[in-house]
Each structure stands twice: as structure tokens, then as C-alpha cells.
Short mmCIF file of C-alpha atoms in Angstrom, two decimals:
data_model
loop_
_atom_site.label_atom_id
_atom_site.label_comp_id
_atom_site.label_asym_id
_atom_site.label_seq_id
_atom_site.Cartn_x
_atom_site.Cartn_y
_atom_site.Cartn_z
CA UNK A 1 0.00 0.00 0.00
CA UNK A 2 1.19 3.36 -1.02
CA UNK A 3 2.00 5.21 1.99
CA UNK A 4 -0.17 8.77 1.88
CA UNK A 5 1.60 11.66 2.12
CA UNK A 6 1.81 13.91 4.90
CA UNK A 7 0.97 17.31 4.39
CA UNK A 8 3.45 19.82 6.11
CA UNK A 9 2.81 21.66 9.24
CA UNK A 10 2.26 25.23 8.17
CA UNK A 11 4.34 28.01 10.13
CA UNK A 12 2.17 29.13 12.26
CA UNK A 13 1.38 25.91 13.71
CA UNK A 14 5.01 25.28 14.08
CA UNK A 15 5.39 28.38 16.02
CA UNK A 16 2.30 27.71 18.40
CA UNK A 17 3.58 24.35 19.42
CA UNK A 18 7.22 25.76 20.02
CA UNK A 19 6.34 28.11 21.81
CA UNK A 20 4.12 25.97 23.97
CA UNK A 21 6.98 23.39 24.13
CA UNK A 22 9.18 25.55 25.02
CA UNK A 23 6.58 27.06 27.94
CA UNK A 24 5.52 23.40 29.59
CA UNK A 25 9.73 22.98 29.27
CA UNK A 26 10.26 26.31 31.31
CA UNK A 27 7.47 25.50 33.61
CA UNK A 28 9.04 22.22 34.79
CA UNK A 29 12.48 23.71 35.28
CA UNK A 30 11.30 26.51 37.59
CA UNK A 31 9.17 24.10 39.42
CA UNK A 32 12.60 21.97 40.22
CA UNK A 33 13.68 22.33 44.10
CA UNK A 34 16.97 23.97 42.63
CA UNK A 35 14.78 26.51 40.93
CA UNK A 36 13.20 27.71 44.59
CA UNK A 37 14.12 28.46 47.36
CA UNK A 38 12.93 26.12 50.43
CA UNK A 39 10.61 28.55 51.70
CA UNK A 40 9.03 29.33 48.49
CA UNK A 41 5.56 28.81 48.55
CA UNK A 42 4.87 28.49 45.15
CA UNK A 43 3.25 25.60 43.32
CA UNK A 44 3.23 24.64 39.82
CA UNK A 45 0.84 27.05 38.38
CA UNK A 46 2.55 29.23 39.77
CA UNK A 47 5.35 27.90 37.97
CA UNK A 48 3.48 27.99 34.77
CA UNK A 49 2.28 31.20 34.99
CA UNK A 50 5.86 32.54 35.09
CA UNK A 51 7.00 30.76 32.13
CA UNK A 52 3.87 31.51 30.08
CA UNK A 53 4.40 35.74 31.27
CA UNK A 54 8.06 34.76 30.34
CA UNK A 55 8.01 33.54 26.95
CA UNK A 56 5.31 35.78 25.95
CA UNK A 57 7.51 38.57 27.28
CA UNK A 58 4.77 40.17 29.36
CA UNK A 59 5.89 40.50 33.20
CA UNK A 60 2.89 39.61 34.99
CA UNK A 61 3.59 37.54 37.40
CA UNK A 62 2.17 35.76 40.57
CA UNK A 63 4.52 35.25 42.77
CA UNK A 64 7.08 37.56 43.86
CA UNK A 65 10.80 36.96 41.74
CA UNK A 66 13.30 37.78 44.09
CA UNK A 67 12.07 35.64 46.80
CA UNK A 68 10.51 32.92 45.02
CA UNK A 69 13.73 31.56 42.49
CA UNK A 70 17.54 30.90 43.03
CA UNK A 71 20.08 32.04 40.93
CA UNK A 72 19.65 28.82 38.77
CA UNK A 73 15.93 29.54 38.58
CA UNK A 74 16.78 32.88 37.53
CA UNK A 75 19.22 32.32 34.86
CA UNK A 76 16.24 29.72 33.66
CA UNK A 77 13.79 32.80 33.50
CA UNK A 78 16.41 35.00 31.84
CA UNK A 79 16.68 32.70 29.16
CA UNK A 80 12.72 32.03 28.87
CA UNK A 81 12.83 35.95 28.36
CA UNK A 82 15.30 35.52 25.58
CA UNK A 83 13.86 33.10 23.80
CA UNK A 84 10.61 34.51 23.76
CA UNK A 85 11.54 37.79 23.15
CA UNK A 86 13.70 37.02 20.08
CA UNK A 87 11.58 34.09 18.66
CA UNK A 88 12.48 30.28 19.25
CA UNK A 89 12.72 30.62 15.23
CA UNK A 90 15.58 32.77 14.88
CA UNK A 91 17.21 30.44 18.03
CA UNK A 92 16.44 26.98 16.10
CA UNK A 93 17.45 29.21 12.54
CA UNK A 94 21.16 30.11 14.00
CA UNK A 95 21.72 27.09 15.90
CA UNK A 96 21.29 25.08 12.39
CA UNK A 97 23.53 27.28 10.68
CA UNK A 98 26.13 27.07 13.34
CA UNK A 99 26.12 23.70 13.00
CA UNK A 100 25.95 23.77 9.24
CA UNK A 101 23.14 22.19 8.85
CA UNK A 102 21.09 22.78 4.97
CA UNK A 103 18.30 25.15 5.80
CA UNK A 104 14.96 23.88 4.43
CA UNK A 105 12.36 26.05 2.79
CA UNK A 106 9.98 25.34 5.69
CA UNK A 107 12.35 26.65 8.35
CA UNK A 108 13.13 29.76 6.33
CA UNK A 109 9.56 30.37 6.20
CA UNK A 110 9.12 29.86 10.15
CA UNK A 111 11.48 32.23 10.82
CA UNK A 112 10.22 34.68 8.14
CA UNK A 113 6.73 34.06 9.83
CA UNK A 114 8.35 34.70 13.54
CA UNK A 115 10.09 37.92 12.47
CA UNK A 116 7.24 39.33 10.40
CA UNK A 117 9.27 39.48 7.46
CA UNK A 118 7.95 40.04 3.89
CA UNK A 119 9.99 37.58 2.20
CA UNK A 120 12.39 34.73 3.31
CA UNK A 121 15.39 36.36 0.92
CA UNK A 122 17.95 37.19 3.55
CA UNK A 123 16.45 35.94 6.10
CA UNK A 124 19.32 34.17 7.78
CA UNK A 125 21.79 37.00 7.60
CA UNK A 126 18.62 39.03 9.33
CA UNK A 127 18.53 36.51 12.00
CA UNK A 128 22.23 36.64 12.40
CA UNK A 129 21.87 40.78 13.06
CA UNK A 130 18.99 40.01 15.20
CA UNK A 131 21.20 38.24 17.51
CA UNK A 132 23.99 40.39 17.11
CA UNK A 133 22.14 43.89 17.98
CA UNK A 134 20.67 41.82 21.14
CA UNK A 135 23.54 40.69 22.66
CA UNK A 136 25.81 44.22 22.06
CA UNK A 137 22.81 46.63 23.25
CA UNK A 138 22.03 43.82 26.06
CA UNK A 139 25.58 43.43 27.12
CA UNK A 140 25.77 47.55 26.81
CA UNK A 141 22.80 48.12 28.89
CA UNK A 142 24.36 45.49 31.70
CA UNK A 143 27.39 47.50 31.94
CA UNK A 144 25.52 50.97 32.42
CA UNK A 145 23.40 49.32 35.04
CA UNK A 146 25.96 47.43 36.80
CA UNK A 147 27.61 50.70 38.62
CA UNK A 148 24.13 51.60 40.33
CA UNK A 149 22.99 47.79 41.35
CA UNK A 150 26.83 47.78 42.74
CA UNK A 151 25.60 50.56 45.31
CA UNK A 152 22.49 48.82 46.00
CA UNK A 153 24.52 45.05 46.02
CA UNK A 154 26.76 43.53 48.95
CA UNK A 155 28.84 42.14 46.07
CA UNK A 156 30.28 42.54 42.59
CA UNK A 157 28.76 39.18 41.46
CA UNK A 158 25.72 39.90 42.15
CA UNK A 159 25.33 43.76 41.06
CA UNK A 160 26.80 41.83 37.73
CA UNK A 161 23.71 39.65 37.53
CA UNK A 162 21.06 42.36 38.76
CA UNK A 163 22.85 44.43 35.61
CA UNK A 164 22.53 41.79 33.48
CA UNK A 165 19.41 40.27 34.09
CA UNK A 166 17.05 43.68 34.24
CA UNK A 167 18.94 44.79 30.78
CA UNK A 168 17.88 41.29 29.39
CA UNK A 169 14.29 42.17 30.70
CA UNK A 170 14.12 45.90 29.15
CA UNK A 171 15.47 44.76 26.00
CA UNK A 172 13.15 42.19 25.45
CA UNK A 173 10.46 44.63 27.17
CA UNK A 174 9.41 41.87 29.58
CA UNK A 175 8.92 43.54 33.05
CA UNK A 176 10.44 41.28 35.33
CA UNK A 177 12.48 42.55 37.95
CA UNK A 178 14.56 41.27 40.83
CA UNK A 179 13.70 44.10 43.13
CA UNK A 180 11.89 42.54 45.68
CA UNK A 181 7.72 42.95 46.77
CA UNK A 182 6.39 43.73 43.18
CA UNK A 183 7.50 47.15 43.14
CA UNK A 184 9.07 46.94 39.96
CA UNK A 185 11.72 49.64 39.53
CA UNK A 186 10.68 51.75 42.07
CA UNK A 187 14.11 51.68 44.53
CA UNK A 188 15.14 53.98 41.07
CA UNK A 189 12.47 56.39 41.43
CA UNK A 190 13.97 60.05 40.77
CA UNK A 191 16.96 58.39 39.36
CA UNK A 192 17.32 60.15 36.12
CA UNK A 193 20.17 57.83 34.84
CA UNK A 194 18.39 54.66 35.49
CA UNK A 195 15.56 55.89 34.52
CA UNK A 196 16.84 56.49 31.58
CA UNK A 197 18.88 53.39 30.43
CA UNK A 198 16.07 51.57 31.35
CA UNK A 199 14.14 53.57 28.60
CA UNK A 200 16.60 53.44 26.04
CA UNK A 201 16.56 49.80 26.31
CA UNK A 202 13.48 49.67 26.01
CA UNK A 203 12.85 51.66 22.85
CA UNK A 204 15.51 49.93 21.22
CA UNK A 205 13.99 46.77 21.77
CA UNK A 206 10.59 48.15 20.78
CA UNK A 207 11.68 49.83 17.55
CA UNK A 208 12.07 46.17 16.01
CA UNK A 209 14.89 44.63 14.52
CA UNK A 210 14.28 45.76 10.90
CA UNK A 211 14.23 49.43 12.12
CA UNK A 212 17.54 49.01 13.99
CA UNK A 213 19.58 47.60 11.22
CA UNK A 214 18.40 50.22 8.64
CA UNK A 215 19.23 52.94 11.64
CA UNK A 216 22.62 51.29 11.75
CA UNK A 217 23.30 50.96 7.69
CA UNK A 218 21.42 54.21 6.30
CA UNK A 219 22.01 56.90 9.37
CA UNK A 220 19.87 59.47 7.25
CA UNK A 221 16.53 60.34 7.41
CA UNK A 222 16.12 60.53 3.23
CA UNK A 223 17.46 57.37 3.04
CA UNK A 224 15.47 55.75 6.12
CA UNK A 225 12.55 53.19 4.45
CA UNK A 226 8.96 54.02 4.80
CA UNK A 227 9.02 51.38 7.50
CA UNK A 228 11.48 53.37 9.67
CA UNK A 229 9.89 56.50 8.89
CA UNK A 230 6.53 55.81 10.20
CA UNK A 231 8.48 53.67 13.21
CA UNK A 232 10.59 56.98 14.31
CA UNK A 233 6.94 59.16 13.49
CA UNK A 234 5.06 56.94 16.11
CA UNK A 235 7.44 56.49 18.49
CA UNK A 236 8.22 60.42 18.73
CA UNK A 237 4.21 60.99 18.96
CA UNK A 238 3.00 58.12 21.46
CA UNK A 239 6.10 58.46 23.73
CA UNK A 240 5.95 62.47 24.21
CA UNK A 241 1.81 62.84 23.38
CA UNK A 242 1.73 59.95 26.93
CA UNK A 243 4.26 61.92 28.81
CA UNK A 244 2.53 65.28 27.79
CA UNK A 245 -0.92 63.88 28.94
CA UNK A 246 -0.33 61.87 31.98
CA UNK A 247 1.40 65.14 33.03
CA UNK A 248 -1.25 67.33 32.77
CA UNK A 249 -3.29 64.15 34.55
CA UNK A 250 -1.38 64.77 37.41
CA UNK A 251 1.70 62.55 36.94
CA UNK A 252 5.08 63.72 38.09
CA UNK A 253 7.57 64.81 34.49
CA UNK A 254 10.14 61.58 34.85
CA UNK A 255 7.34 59.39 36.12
CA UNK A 256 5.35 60.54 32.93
CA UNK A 257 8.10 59.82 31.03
CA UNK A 258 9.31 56.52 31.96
CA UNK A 259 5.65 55.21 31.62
CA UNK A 260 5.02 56.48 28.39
CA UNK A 261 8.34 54.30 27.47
CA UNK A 262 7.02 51.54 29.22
CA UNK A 263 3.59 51.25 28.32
CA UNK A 264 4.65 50.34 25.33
CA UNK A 265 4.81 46.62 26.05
CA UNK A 266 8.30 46.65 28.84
CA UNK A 267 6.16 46.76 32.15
CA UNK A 268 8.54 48.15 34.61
CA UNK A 269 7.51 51.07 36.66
CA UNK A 270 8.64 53.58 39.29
CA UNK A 271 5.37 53.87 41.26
CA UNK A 272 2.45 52.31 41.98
CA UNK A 273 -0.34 51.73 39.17
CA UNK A 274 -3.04 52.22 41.63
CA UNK A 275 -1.81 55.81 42.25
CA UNK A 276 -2.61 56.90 38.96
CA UNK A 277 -5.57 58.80 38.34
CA UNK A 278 -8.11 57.47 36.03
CA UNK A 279 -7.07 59.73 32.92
CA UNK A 280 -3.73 58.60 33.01
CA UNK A 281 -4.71 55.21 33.28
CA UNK A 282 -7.01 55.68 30.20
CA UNK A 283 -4.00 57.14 28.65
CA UNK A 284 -1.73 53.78 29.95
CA UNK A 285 -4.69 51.69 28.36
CA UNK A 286 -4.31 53.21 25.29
CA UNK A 287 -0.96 53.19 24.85
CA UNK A 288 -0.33 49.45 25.78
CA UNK A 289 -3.03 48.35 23.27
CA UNK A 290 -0.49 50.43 20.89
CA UNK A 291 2.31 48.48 22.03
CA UNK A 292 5.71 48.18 20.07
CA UNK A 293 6.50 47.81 16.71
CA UNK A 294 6.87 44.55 13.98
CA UNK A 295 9.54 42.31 14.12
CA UNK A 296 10.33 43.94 17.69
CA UNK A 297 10.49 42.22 20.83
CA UNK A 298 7.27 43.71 22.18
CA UNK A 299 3.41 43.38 21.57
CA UNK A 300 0.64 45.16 21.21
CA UNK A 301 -1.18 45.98 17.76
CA UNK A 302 1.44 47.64 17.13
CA UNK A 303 2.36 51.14 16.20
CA UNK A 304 2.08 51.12 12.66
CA UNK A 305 -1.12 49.30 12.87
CA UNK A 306 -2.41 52.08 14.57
CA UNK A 307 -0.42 54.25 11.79
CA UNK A 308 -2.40 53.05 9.14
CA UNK A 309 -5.49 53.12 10.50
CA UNK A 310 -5.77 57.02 11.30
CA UNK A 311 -4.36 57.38 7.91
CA UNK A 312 -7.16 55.43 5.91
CA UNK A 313 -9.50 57.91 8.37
CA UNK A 314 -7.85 60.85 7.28
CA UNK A 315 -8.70 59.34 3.74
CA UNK A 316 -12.39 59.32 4.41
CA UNK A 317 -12.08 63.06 6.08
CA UNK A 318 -10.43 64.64 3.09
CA UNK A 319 -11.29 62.18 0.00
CA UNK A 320 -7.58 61.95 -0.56
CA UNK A 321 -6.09 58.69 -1.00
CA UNK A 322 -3.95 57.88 1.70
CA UNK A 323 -0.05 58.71 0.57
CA UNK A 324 2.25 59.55 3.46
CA UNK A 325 5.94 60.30 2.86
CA UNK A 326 5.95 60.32 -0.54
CA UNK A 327 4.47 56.44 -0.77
CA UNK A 328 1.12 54.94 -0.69
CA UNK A 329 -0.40 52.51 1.37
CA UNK A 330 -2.17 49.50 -0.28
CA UNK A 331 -5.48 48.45 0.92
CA UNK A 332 -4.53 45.12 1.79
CA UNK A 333 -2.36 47.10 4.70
CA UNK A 334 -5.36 49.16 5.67
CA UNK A 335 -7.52 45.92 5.73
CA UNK A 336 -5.04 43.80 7.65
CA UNK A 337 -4.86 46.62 10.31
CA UNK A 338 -8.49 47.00 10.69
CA UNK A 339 -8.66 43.10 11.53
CA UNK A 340 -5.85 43.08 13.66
CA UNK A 341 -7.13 46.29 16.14
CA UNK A 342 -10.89 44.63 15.81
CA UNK A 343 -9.57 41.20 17.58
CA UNK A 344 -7.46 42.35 19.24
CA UNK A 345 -10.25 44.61 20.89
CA UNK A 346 -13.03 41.23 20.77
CA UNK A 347 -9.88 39.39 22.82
CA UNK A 348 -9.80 41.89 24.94
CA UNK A 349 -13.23 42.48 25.63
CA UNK A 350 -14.14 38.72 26.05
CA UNK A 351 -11.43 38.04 28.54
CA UNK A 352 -12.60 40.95 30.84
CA UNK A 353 -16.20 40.02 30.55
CA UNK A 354 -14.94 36.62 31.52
CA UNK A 355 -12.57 37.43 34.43
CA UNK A 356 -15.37 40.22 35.74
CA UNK A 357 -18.33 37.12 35.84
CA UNK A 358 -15.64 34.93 37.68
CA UNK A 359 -14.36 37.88 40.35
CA UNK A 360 -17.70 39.10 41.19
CA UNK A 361 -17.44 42.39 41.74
CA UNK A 362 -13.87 42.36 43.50
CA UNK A 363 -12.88 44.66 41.76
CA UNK A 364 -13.83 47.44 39.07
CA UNK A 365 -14.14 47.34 35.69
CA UNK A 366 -11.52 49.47 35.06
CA UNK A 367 -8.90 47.80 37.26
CA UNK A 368 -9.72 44.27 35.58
CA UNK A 369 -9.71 46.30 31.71
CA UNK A 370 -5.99 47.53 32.79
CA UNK A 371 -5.10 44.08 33.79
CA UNK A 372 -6.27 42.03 30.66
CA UNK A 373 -4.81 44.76 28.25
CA UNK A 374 -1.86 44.48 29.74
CA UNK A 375 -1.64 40.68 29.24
CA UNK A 376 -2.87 41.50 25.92
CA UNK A 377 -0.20 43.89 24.79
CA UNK A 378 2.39 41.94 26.53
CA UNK A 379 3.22 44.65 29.07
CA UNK A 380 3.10 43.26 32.52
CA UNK A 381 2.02 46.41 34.34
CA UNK A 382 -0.46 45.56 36.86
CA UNK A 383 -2.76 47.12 39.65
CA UNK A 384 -1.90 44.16 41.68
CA UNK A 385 -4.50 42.28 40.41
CA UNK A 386 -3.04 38.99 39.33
CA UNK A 387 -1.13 37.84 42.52
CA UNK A 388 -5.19 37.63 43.92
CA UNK A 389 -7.12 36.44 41.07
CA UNK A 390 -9.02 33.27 40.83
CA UNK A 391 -7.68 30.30 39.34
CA UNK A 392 -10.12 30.52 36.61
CA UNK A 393 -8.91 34.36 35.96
CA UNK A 394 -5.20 33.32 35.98
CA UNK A 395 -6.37 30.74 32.97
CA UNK A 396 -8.03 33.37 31.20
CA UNK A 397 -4.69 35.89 31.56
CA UNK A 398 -2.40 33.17 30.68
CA UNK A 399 -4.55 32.32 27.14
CA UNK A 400 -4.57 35.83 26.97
CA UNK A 401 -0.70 36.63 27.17
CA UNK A 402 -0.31 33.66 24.52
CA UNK A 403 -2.39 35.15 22.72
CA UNK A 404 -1.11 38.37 22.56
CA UNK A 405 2.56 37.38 21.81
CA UNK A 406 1.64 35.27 18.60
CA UNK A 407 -0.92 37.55 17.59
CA UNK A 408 -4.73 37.28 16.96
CA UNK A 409 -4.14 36.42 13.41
CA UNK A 410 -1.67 33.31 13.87
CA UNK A 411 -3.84 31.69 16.29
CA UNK A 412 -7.11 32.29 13.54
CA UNK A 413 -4.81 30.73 10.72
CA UNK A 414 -4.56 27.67 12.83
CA UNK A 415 -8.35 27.22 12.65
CA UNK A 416 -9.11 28.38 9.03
CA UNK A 417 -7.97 27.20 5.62
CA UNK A 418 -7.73 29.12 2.62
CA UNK A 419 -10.44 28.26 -0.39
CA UNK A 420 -10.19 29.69 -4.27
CA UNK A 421 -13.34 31.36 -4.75
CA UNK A 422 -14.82 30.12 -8.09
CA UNK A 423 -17.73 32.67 -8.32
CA UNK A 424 -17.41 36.97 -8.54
CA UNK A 425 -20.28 38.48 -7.11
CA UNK A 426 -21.39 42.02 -7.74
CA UNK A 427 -20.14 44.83 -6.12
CA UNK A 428 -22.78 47.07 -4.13
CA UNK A 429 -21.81 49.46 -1.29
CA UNK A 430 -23.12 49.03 2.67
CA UNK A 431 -24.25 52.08 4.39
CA UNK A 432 -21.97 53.28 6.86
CA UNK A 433 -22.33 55.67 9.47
#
């Protein structure tokens, strides 16, 4: 009997089941007693929940870092953070090539699919930069924060690994921190120079890898793509518009500042999220359900979604069609934008009507919308929310966070399959408005 052919796994299922491989792996290595410390108290889900936040580079967490996992557990977590942040694709990609292993068409395409590339031309010399940029600004950023940790440490080893670990975290915009008692980054509060490494690293991270190399290669504006131009554009709007408003709101200037950076899918902060007043949490919302930037280690629909969007609604405003620096945008951009900001947004909204019927009224609406758009966006900001949810909650912010890092429309691809349509209908508009 002829043996039938198996059909190949498409990328995106490829990268779902990596990345929850390498999640159940993570899970079971921070659960091991060298992981903990003996008077830990956490339990496997706990466990899980941490490698989940991890690899989906979000933050949130459920049990407190610094007191929960040794150095071994932390150097597991570190490298959850890596891995998730720069794609298992581009790992499994270089490790292949270091080995000299013949790349396959399928694994070009997975890592074309993980790095929201256009094409798979290149792709492995893109990967190689990827790595490259990571570990220079990460190494960079471990340096710069090794001489303040060193006043804060009782030894050089361990300032070296506080440096290290929370440059690893801003780079990949993760969120987790070894400070102690979820509060974040807050021992650096009024610290302008922490404050601001911590940003840089994070905007660097955020930018996205394609933006970096052509910032490295070009150096001029003219010269910049139209990628990098609307990148810089957003970047320079949401990052001073947030720090302008949540100033006015009643946030203090470097505060303002550093959570206008890291709204935008890192998750540290330097005060309390319950502090803020409601505009400038509507402002935080906002901002993390922007999020970061393609082919960037953060989340979020992303800036140049967002972009797009307000463009094709300038369009309709001025009956112009929508050009911006000189190029035009294609529909099939404007389209793919408006799907990706309307699931995101049903995620979003189904998940909070979900945790708010399982809490009961424990807390307000707006606490448990910050939460789940956080989760959402990959950000890992919280109003202390998640160490006390219910079990059923913690499910629903863990799908969530899995969610978010893959994106809306690689989980839908999983579930839908592609048909040639054989008949053209005619065209008739809809009423809108």
C-alpha cells in the first residue's frame, strides 16, 4: 500500500507548538527544588504562569521573583525571556547554521513568519543581526546598570547579575524585575540615569529589529525606508503625546516619562499603578493596546497598525487617498490593520467580561480592563490584580498573554484554511455611518 503523504505543518502551527513546548519545558524547570528556594511557597501554576508571562515577554507575574527563584531559577527565566523575546525561530534558525546544517524552505519560512518578514530572501543573515544587535545593546545596557545595582549590592557578582538580568528584561520589554515585593523599579524612582537606560533599552527593543539595522546601515533620514519613517513618526508621537498627557493628569515629568516608554509593552515602573488617576490610566490603556513595533520584541497591535489606521481615516475626512511620505499605502495594509485592532479589541473584551463574571465584583471594571490589556499587549504592568485572582482568571490571563505574543491572526490561521473562490459576485456598497 502506497504510503499517503503527509501534508506539512504550516508556520504558524510550528510556532504555536514551540512556543508551547518551550513554555511546559520552562514551567518544569522553575518548578525543580533547585529553581526555589525552600521557603518558596509556590506551586506549579505558579510555575506555569511565570514561564507563560516569560516567553510571551509580558511581566505579569504571581509570585514575587526575588524571593521565590535561586540564581539557577533565575538564569532559567532570563533565558525564557530571551527566547521569547527574540523568537524560538531565529534560536532553532542560528543554531542550524552554526552547526551547518542545509536550511529547508519550511524553516526559512518559520522564521520569516516569527520575524514578520515580507519575504524569506535574507532571512538568515537578518537573524544573524537580530542576535547580534541583542547581545551588544544587552551586554551595553548590563554594563551601564551594573555601577548603580553595585551601590544597592553587597557584592560585585551579584550587582553583575542584577545588571545583566534587568537589561535582558528591558530589551526584550518583559517587566520582570529582581527588586523585591512587586515594586518593579521603584528603589530607582527620581533616578534620572536609570531611569533612563532603562528607557533606552526599552525603545531599542521596541523599535524592532528591521528598524535598527536600517538605523545602523542608512544613518539618514532621506534614506530611512517608509518602514522606519513611520516607526521613528510613532514612536516620537506616542512616547511624548503619553508623557505630555499623563502630566497634565497629574503625573510627576520623569514618572510621565518613563511610563510612556514603558507602556509600550516593557512593564517596569517607578510607582504604583493604583496611584494613577483614572485619565492617566485611560491614557496607559491606550498606549499598551499600541504596544511596540513589527519584528520587535514587544506586543501590542502595534504602532504602525495604529499608523495606518488614522491614515485610511484621514482618507475618508479629506477624500484623498492615503499617501504619506511620498508612498502609498495599499489596501490590503489598511484591511489587515483593521482586523488586527478589531480582535485584538473582541480578545480583549471577552477576557474581561470573563474574568469580571468569575471575580464578582472584586474589583472594578476598570482595574480588571488595565489588567487584561496588559496581558494582551504583553506589558506586565499591573494594579496588583493577578497575585489575587481566581484560578479561573489566571487561565483566562495566561490564554490571553499567549495570545497576545503570537498575535490574533496566527492563532485564527490555525483554525481556518484558505479556499479559491470560483464565483465573482457584484459589487454594491453598505451604508456606513
Amino acid at each position: 500500500m502506497n504510503r499517503v503523504a503527509r501534508k506539512p505543518l504550516r508556520p504558524s502551527t510550528v510556532l504555536v507548538l514551540g512556543f508551547l513546548s518551550i513554555i511546559i519545558l520552562g514551567s518544569v524547570l522553575l518548578y525543580l527544588p533547585v529553581s526555589r528556594y525552600e521557603e518558596a511557597t509556590a506551586n506549579y501554576l505558579d510555575c506555569l504562569f511565570v514561564s507563560v508571562s516569560a516567553v510571551c515577554v509580558t511581566g505579569l507575574t504571581t509570585v514575587d521573583i526575588a524571593s521565590t527563584f535561586t540564581v539557577f531559577g533565575r538564569c532559567v527565566l532570563a533565558l525564557l525571556i530571551q527566547v521569547g523575546g527574540l523568537g524560538f525561530a531565529s534560536f532553532a534558525l542560528l543554531i542550524l547554521t552554526l552547526l551547518g546544517r542545509n536550511l529547508s524552505l519550511s524553516s526559512m519560512s518559520l522564521a520569516k513568519e516569527a520575524l514578520n518578514a515580507d519575504s524569506g530572501n535574507g532571512i538568515v543573515g537578518l537573524v544573524s543581526s537580530v542576535v547580534r544587535y541583542a547581545i551588544a545593546i544587552e551586554l551595553s545596557g548590563a554594563v551601564l546598570l551594573f555601577f548603580p545595582y553595585l551601590k544597592l549590592s553587597d557584592s560585585v557578582p551579584k550587582a553583575i547579575g542584577m545588571g545583566l538580568f534587568h537589561s535582558v528584561s528591558a530589551f526584550n520589554n518583559a517587566g520582570f524585575d529582581l527588586n523585591g515585593d512587586f515594586n518593579s523599579m521603584a528603589v530607582f524612582r527620581g533616578n534620572v540615569y536609570v531611569n533612563l537606560v532603562i528607557a533606552a533599552l526599552i525603545i531599542l527593543g521596541g523599535l524592532g529589529f528591521f528598524v535598527l539595522k536600517d538605523i545602523f546601515h542608512q544613518r539618514r533620514w532621506s534614506k530611512f525606508s517608509f518602514h522606519t519613517k513611520i516607526v521613528l513618526t510613532m514612536a516620537a508621537i506616542l512616547v511624548i503625546g503619553g508623557t505630555v498627557l499623563m502630566f497634565l493628569s497629574g503625573t510627576d515629568l520623569l514618572d510621565s516619562f518613563f511610563l510612556a516608554v514603558s507602556a509600550r509593552t516593557a512593564g517596569f515602573s517607578t510607582m504604583s499603578m493604583e496611584k494613577l488617576t483614572d485619565s492617566s490610566t485611560l491614557v496607559m490603556i491606550f498606549l499598551m493596546f499600541v504596544g511596540a513595533n513589527p519584528g520587535s520584541t514587544g506586543g501590542g497591535v502595534k504602532a504602525t497598525t495604529i499608523f495606518v489606521i488614522f491614515i485610511a481615516m484621514a482618507t475618508v475626512v479629506s477624500g484623498r487617498k492615503p499617501n504619506v511620505f511620498k508612498r502609498r499605502i495599499p489596501h490590503d495594509s489598511i484591511t489587515k490593520a483593521l482586523t488586527v485592532t478589531v480582535m485584538a479589541m473582541i480578545v480583549i473584551i471577552v477576557a474581561s467580561f470573563g474574568i469580571m463574571m468569575i471575580e464578582k465584583g472584586r474589583f472594578s471594571s476598570l482595574d480588571i480592563l488595565f489588567e487584561v490589556v496588559s496581558a494582551a499587549a504583553t506589558v506586565g504592568l499591573s494594579r496588583s490584580l493577578t497575585p489575587v485572582l481566581q484560578m479561573g482568571s489566571r487561565f483566562i490571563i495566561m490564554v490571553v498573554m499567549f495570545i497576545g505574543r503570537l498575535g490574533p491572526l496566527t492563532i485564527v490561521t490555525l483554525f481556518t484554511r484558505l479556499k479559491p473562490e470560483r464565483l465573482e459576485y457584484i459589487e454594491e456598497h453598505v451604508l456606513i455611518g
